[in-house]
Amino acid sequence: MSAAQNYFDEAEGFEFNGDYEKAVTHYQKATEEDPVFVHAYNGWGNALLKLNRLPEARQKYEKCLELDATYQWALYNLGKSYEGVDIVKAATYYEKATKAEPLYADAFNAWGNSLLDQGKKEEAIEKYHKCLEIDTDYLWALYNLGR
């Protein structure tokens, strides 16, 4: 196993246990060992997002997209980073995530939420239905349809 993978695995453990600062440090080390380690940049962004360091988190997600323009998790996470800040931008990233991965139920549900927050109820309902086509047991989509 490579040093980058070791740092990545340790970072995931720290993140799982809620030690986001240590996770950030280890994701950074992983990317120093392997500058094209897309998953490490995404994890780094996630840890930063949990620390509410939004501009830094977005930079890491953007780095993922520089390395892989269709990396659906970075697109989805960029959407999450804009929730409550710029719902239109969030919706745009969720839409891009569904184009990168057409079976990404979480992205369809989040896209629906962002559309609903914009007052676009009919469009939101379409996204929740698409989510349920992908995963018939997706409880949040069922809940959201009832809102």
JSON list of C-alpha atoms in Angstrom, two decimals:
[
{"chain": "A", "resi": 1, "resn": "MET", "atom": "CA", "xyz": [0.00, 0.00, 0.00]},
{"chain": "A", "resi": 2, "resn": "SER", "atom": "CA", "xyz": [1.29, 3.45, -0.88]},
{"chain": "A", "resi": 3, "resn": "ALA", "atom": "CA", "xyz": [2.03, 6.19, 1.64]},
{"chain": "A", "resi": 4, "resn": "ALA", "atom": "CA", "xyz": [-0.73, 8.28, 0.06]},
{"chain": "A", "resi": 5, "resn": "GLN", "atom": "CA", "xyz": [-3.25, 5.48, 0.57]},
{"chain": "A", "resi": 6, "resn": "ASN", "atom": "CA", "xyz": [-2.11, 5.04, 4.18]},
{"chain": "A", "resi": 7, "resn": "TYR", "atom": "CA", "xyz": [-2.60, 8.75, 4.90]},
{"chain": "A", "resi": 8, "resn": "PHE", "atom": "CA", "xyz": [-5.98, 8.62, 3.16]},
{"chain": "A", "resi": 9, "resn": "ASP", "atom": "CA", "xyz": [-7.14, 5.64, 5.21]},
{"chain": "A", "resi": 10, "resn": "GLU", "atom": "CA", "xyz": [-6.01, 7.32, 8.43]},
{"chain": "A", "resi": 11, "resn": "ALA", "atom": "CA", "xyz": [-7.78, 10.54, 7.40]},
{"chain": "A", "resi": 12, "resn": "GLU", "atom": "CA", "xyz": [-11.02, 8.65, 6.82]},
{"chain": "A", "resi": 13, "resn": "GLY", "atom": "CA", "xyz": [-10.72, 7.14, 10.29]},
{"chain": "A", "resi": 14, "resn": "PHE", "atom": "CA", "xyz": [-10.19, 10.54, 11.87]},
{"chain": "A", "resi": 15, "resn": "GLU", "atom": "CA", "xyz": [-13.12, 11.94, 9.93]},
{"chain": "A", "resi": 16, "resn": "PHE", "atom": "CA", "xyz": [-15.35, 9.03, 10.95]},
{"chain": "A", "resi": 17, "resn": "ASN", "atom": "CA", "xyz": [-14.47, 9.71, 14.59]},
{"chain": "A", "resi": 18, "resn": "GLY", "atom": "CA", "xyz": [-15.19, 13.43, 14.27]},
{"chain": "A", "resi": 19, "resn": "ASP", "atom": "CA", "xyz": [-11.56, 14.60, 14.44]},
{"chain": "A", "resi": 20, "resn": "TYR", "atom": "CA", "xyz": [-11.81, 16.79, 11.36]},
{"chain": "A", "resi": 21, "resn": "GLU", "atom": "CA", "xyz": [-8.61, 18.77, 11.99]},
{"chain": "A", "resi": 22, "resn": "LYS", "atom": "CA", "xyz": [-6.54, 15.58, 12.00]},
{"chain": "A", "resi": 23, "resn": "ALA", "atom": "CA", "xyz": [-8.45, 14.39, 8.96]},
{"chain": "A", "resi": 24, "resn": "VAL", "atom": "CA", "xyz": [-7.55, 17.61, 7.14]},
{"chain": "A", "resi": 25, "resn": "THR", "atom": "CA", "xyz": [-3.87, 17.12, 7.98]},
{"chain": "A", "resi": 26, "resn": "HIS", "atom": "CA", "xyz": [-3.85, 13.53, 6.76]},
{"chain": "A", "resi": 27, "resn": "TYR", "atom": "CA", "xyz": [-5.77, 14.25, 3.56]},
{"chain": "A", "resi": 28, "resn": "GLN", "atom": "CA", "xyz": [-3.23, 16.99, 2.86]},
{"chain": "A", "resi": 29, "resn": "LYS", "atom": "CA", "xyz": [-0.37, 14.53, 3.40]},
{"chain": "A", "resi": 30, "resn": "ALA", "atom": "CA", "xyz": [-2.07, 12.06, 1.06]},
{"chain": "A", "resi": 31, "resn": "THR", "atom": "CA", "xyz": [-2.21, 14.68, -1.69]},
{"chain": "A", "resi": 32, "resn": "GLU", "atom": "CA", "xyz": [1.42, 15.66, -1.07]},
{"chain": "A", "resi": 33, "resn": "GLU", "atom": "CA", "xyz": [2.38, 12.02, -1.64]},
{"chain": "A", "resi": 34, "resn": "ASP", "atom": "CA", "xyz": [0.07, 11.71, -4.66]},
{"chain": "A", "resi": 35, "resn": "PRO", "atom": "CA", "xyz": [-0.88, 15.08, -6.21]},
{"chain": "A", "resi": 36, "resn": "VAL", "atom": "CA", "xyz": [-3.54, 13.48, -8.45]},
{"chain": "A", "resi": 37, "resn": "PHE", "atom": "CA", "xyz": [-5.33, 11.53, -5.68]},
{"chain": "A", "resi": 38, "resn": "VAL", "atom": "CA", "xyz": [-8.85, 12.75, -6.45]},
{"chain": "A", "resi": 39, "resn": "HIS", "atom": "CA", "xyz": [-10.53, 10.90, -3.56]},
{"chain": "A", "resi": 40, "resn": "ALA", "atom": "CA", "xyz": [-8.13, 12.53, -1.09]},
{"chain": "A", "resi": 41, "resn": "TYR", "atom": "CA", "xyz": [-8.97, 16.02, -2.33]},
{"chain": "A", "resi": 42, "resn": "ASN", "atom": "CA", "xyz": [-12.67, 15.19, -2.01]},
{"chain": "A", "resi": 43, "resn": "GLY", "atom": "CA", "xyz": [-12.20, 13.85, 1.51]},
{"chain": "A", "resi": 44, "resn": "TRP", "atom": "CA", "xyz": [-10.16, 16.91, 2.39]},
{"chain": "A", "resi": 45, "resn": "GLY", "atom": "CA", "xyz": [-13.00, 19.08, 1.15]},
{"chain": "A", "resi": 46, "resn": "ASN", "atom": "CA", "xyz": [-15.51, 17.09, 3.19]},
{"chain": "A", "resi": 47, "resn": "ALA", "atom": "CA", "xyz": [-13.50, 17.51, 6.39]},
{"chain": "A", "resi": 48, "resn": "LEU", "atom": "CA", "xyz": [-13.18, 21.24, 5.71]},
{"chain": "A", "resi": 49, "resn": "LEU", "atom": "CA", "xyz": [-16.91, 21.45, 5.02]},
{"chain": "A", "resi": 50, "resn": "LYS", "atom": "CA", "xyz": [-17.61, 19.86, 8.41]},
{"chain": "A", "resi": 51, "resn": "LEU", "atom": "CA", "xyz": [-15.37, 22.51, 9.97]},
{"chain": "A", "resi": 52, "resn": "ASN", "atom": "CA", "xyz": [-17.46, 25.15, 8.12]},
{"chain": "A", "resi": 53, "resn": "ARG", "atom": "CA", "xyz": [-14.40, 26.30, 6.18]},
{"chain": "A", "resi": 54, "resn": "LEU", "atom": "CA", "xyz": [-16.42, 26.71, 3.00]},
{"chain": "A", "resi": 55, "resn": "PRO", "atom": "CA", "xyz": [-14.00, 28.57, 0.70]},
{"chain": "A", "resi": 56, "resn": "GLU", "atom": "CA", "xyz": [-11.24, 26.05, 1.45]},
{"chain": "A", "resi": 57, "resn": "ALA", "atom": "CA", "xyz": [-13.62, 23.11, 0.99]},
{"chain": "A", "resi": 58, "resn": "ARG", "atom": "CA", "xyz": [-14.72, 24.48, -2.38]},
{"chain": "A", "resi": 59, "resn": "GLN", "atom": "CA", "xyz": [-11.08, 24.82, -3.46]},
{"chain": "A", "resi": 60, "resn": "LYS", "atom": "CA", "xyz": [-10.53, 21.11, -2.77]},
{"chain": "A", "resi": 61, "resn": "TYR", "atom": "CA", "xyz": [-13.66, 20.12, -4.69]},
{"chain": "A", "resi": 62, "resn": "GLU", "atom": "CA", "xyz": [-12.57, 22.35, -7.58]},
{"chain": "A", "resi": 63, "resn": "LYS", "atom": "CA", "xyz": [-9.19, 20.59, -7.53]},
{"chain": "A", "resi": 64, "resn": "CYS", "atom": "CA", "xyz": [-11.03, 17.28, -7.89]},
{"chain": "A", "resi": 65, "resn": "LEU", "atom": "CA", "xyz": [-12.78, 18.65, -10.95]},
{"chain": "A", "resi": 66, "resn": "GLU", "atom": "CA", "xyz": [-9.51, 19.88, -12.43]},
{"chain": "A", "resi": 67, "resn": "LEU", "atom": "CA", "xyz": [-8.30, 16.29, -12.21]},
{"chain": "A", "resi": 68, "resn": "ASP", "atom": "CA", "xyz": [-11.60, 14.70, -13.25]},
{"chain": "A", "resi": 69, "resn": "ALA", "atom": "CA", "xyz": [-14.31, 16.99, -14.61]},
{"chain": "A", "resi": 70, "resn": "THR", "atom": "CA", "xyz": [-16.99, 14.32, -14.13]},
{"chain": "A", "resi": 71, "resn": "TYR", "atom": "CA", "xyz": [-16.18, 13.41, -10.52]},
{"chain": "A", "resi": 72, "resn": "GLN", "atom": "CA", "xyz": [-19.77, 13.28, -9.28]},
{"chain": "A", "resi": 73, "resn": "TRP", "atom": "CA", "xyz": [-18.94, 13.42, -5.56]},
{"chain": "A", "resi": 74, "resn": "ALA", "atom": "CA", "xyz": [-17.11, 16.73, -5.92]},
{"chain": "A", "resi": 75, "resn": "LEU", "atom": "CA", "xyz": [-20.00, 18.14, -7.94]},
{"chain": "A", "resi": 76, "resn": "TYR", "atom": "CA", "xyz": [-22.47, 16.98, -5.29]},
{"chain": "A", "resi": 77, "resn": "ASN", "atom": "CA", "xyz": [-20.31, 18.30, -2.45]},
{"chain": "A", "resi": 78, "resn": "LEU", "atom": "CA", "xyz": [-19.97, 21.67, -4.15]},
{"chain": "A", "resi": 79, "resn": "GLY", "atom": "CA", "xyz": [-23.76, 21.75, -4.18]},
{"chain": "A", "resi": 80, "resn": "LYS", "atom": "CA", "xyz": [-23.82, 21.00, -0.46]},
{"chain": "A", "resi": 81, "resn": "SER", "atom": "CA", "xyz": [-21.29, 23.75, 0.17]},
{"chain": "A", "resi": 82, "resn": "TYR", "atom": "CA", "xyz": [-23.66, 26.30, -1.41]},
{"chain": "A", "resi": 83, "resn": "GLU", "atom": "CA", "xyz": [-26.81, 25.22, 0.46]},
{"chain": "A", "resi": 84, "resn": "GLY", "atom": "CA", "xyz": [-28.13, 28.13, 2.47]},
{"chain": "A", "resi": 85, "resn": "VAL", "atom": "CA", "xyz": [-25.71, 30.48, 0.70]},
{"chain": "A", "resi": 86, "resn": "ASP", "atom": "CA", "xyz": [-26.60, 30.35, -3.00]},
{"chain": "A", "resi": 87, "resn": "ILE", "atom": "CA", "xyz": [-29.39, 27.87, -3.67]},
{"chain": "A", "resi": 88, "resn": "VAL", "atom": "CA", "xyz": [-29.29, 28.45, -7.44]},
{"chain": "A", "resi": 89, "resn": "LYS", "atom": "CA", "xyz": [-25.60, 27.57, -7.54]},
{"chain": "A", "resi": 90, "resn": "ALA", "atom": "CA", "xyz": [-26.28, 24.54, -5.33]},
{"chain": "A", "resi": 91, "resn": "ALA", "atom": "CA", "xyz": [-28.96, 23.37, -7.78]},
{"chain": "A", "resi": 92, "resn": "THR", "atom": "CA", "xyz": [-26.55, 23.81, -10.70]},
{"chain": "A", "resi": 93, "resn": "TYR", "atom": "CA", "xyz": [-23.97, 21.57, -9.06]},
{"chain": "A", "resi": 94, "resn": "TYR", "atom": "CA", "xyz": [-26.55, 18.93, -8.15]},
{"chain": "A", "resi": 95, "resn": "GLU", "atom": "CA", "xyz": [-27.73, 18.92, -11.75]},
{"chain": "A", "resi": 96, "resn": "LYS", "atom": "CA", "xyz": [-24.13, 18.48, -12.95]},
{"chain": "A", "resi": 97, "resn": "ALA", "atom": "CA", "xyz": [-23.69, 15.59, -10.49]},
{"chain": "A", "resi": 98, "resn": "THR", "atom": "CA", "xyz": [-26.73, 13.83, -11.99]},
{"chain": "A", "resi": 99, "resn": "LYS", "atom": "CA", "xyz": [-25.33, 14.30, -15.48]},
{"chain": "A", "resi": 100, "resn": "ALA", "atom": "CA", "xyz": [-21.99, 12.84, -14.38]},
{"chain": "A", "resi": 101, "resn": "GLU", "atom": "CA", "xyz": [-23.78, 9.91, -12.70]},
{"chain": "A", "resi": 102, "resn": "PRO", "atom": "CA", "xyz": [-27.38, 9.44, -13.90]},
{"chain": "A", "resi": 103, "resn": "LEU", "atom": "CA", "xyz": [-28.12, 6.97, -11.08]},
{"chain": "A", "resi": 104, "resn": "TYR", "atom": "CA", "xyz": [-27.04, 9.29, -8.26]},
{"chain": "A", "resi": 105, "resn": "ALA", "atom": "CA", "xyz": [-30.16, 9.25, -6.07]},
{"chain": "A", "resi": 106, "resn": "ASP", "atom": "CA", "xyz": [-28.71, 11.58, -3.41]},
{"chain": "A", "resi": 107, "resn": "ALA", "atom": "CA", "xyz": [-28.02, 14.22, -6.05]},
{"chain": "A", "resi": 108, "resn": "PHE", "atom": "CA", "xyz": [-31.55, 14.02, -7.46]},
{"chain": "A", "resi": 109, "resn": "ASN", "atom": "CA", "xyz": [-33.01, 14.39, -3.97]},
{"chain": "A", "resi": 110, "resn": "ALA", "atom": "CA", "xyz": [-30.75, 17.34, -3.14]},
{"chain": "A", "resi": 111, "resn": "TRP", "atom": "CA", "xyz": [-31.52, 18.93, -6.52]},
{"chain": "A", "resi": 112, "resn": "GLY", "atom": "CA", "xyz": [-35.21, 18.56, -5.73]},
{"chain": "A", "resi": 113, "resn": "ASN", "atom": "CA", "xyz": [-34.69, 20.25, -2.35]},
{"chain": "A", "resi": 114, "resn": "SER", "atom": "CA", "xyz": [-32.86, 23.16, -3.92]},
{"chain": "A", "resi": 115, "resn": "LEU", "atom": "CA", "xyz": [-35.61, 23.57, -6.52]},
{"chain": "A", "resi": 116, "resn": "LEU", "atom": "CA", "xyz": [-38.27, 23.43, -3.82]},
{"chain": "A", "resi": 117, "resn": "ASP", "atom": "CA", "xyz": [-36.38, 26.13, -1.89]},
{"chain": "A", "resi": 118, "resn": "GLN", "atom": "CA", "xyz": [-36.57, 28.26, -5.04]},
{"chain": "A", "resi": 119, "resn": "GLY", "atom": "CA", "xyz": [-40.35, 27.79, -5.20]},
{"chain": "A", "resi": 120, "resn": "LYS", "atom": "CA", "xyz": [-40.12, 25.43, -8.20]},
{"chain": "A", "resi": 121, "resn": "LYS", "atom": "CA", "xyz": [-42.38, 22.75, -6.78]},
{"chain": "A", "resi": 122, "resn": "GLU", "atom": "CA", "xyz": [-43.25, 20.91, -10.01]},
{"chain": "A", "resi": 123, "resn": "GLU", "atom": "CA", "xyz": [-39.59, 20.61, -11.00]},
{"chain": "A", "resi": 124, "resn": "ALA", "atom": "CA", "xyz": [-38.71, 19.47, -7.49]},
{"chain": "A", "resi": 125, "resn": "ILE", "atom": "CA", "xyz": [-41.37, 16.75, -7.64]},
{"chain": "A", "resi": 126, "resn": "GLU", "atom": "CA", "xyz": [-39.85, 15.50, -10.91]},
{"chain": "A", "resi": 127, "resn": "LYS", "atom": "CA", "xyz": [-36.46, 15.16, -9.22]},
{"chain": "A", "resi": 128, "resn": "TYR", "atom": "CA", "xyz": [-37.92, 13.32, -6.22]},
{"chain": "A", "resi": 129, "resn": "HIS", "atom": "CA", "xyz": [-39.68, 10.91, -8.59]},
{"chain": "A", "resi": 130, "resn": "LYS", "atom": "CA", "xyz": [-36.42, 10.35, -10.47]},
{"chain": "A", "resi": 131, "resn": "CYS", "atom": "CA", "xyz": [-34.71, 9.66, -7.16]},
{"chain": "A", "resi": 132, "resn": "LEU", "atom": "CA", "xyz": [-37.37, 7.06, -6.37]},
{"chain": "A", "resi": 133, "resn": "GLU", "atom": "CA", "xyz": [-36.97, 5.45, -9.80]},
{"chain": "A", "resi": 134, "resn": "ILE", "atom": "CA", "xyz": [-33.35, 4.86, -8.86]},
{"chain": "A", "resi": 135, "resn": "ASP", "atom": "CA", "xyz": [-34.03, 3.80, -5.27]},
{"chain": "A", "resi": 136, "resn": "THR", "atom": "CA", "xyz": [-37.64, 2.95, -4.42]},
{"chain": "A", "resi": 137, "resn": "ASP", "atom": "CA", "xyz": [-36.83, 2.97, -0.68]},
{"chain": "A", "resi": 138, "resn": "TYR", "atom": "CA", "xyz": [-35.25, 6.43, -0.59]},
{"chain": "A", "resi": 139, "resn": "LEU", "atom": "CA", "xyz": [-37.08, 7.75, 2.46]},
{"chain": "A", "resi": 140, "resn": "TRP", "atom": "CA", "xyz": [-36.04, 11.40, 2.13]},
{"chain": "A", "resi": 141, "resn": "ALA", "atom": "CA", "xyz": [-37.50, 11.59, -1.36]},
{"chain": "A", "resi": 142, "resn": "LEU", "atom": "CA", "xyz": [-40.76, 10.10, -0.07]},
{"chain": "A", "resi": 143, "resn": "TYR", "atom": "CA", "xyz": [-40.74, 12.57, 2.81]},
{"chain": "A", "resi": 144, "resn": "ASN", "atom": "CA", "xyz": [-39.98, 15.47, 0.46]},
{"chain": "A", "resi": 145, "resn": "LEU", "atom": "CA", "xyz": [-42.90, 14.53, -1.81]},
{"chain": "A", "resi": 146, "resn": "GLY", "atom": "CA", "xyz": [-45.16, 14.93, 1.21]},
{"chain": "A", "resi": 147, "resn": "ARG", "atom": "CA", "xyz": [-43.95, 18.46, 1.99]}
]
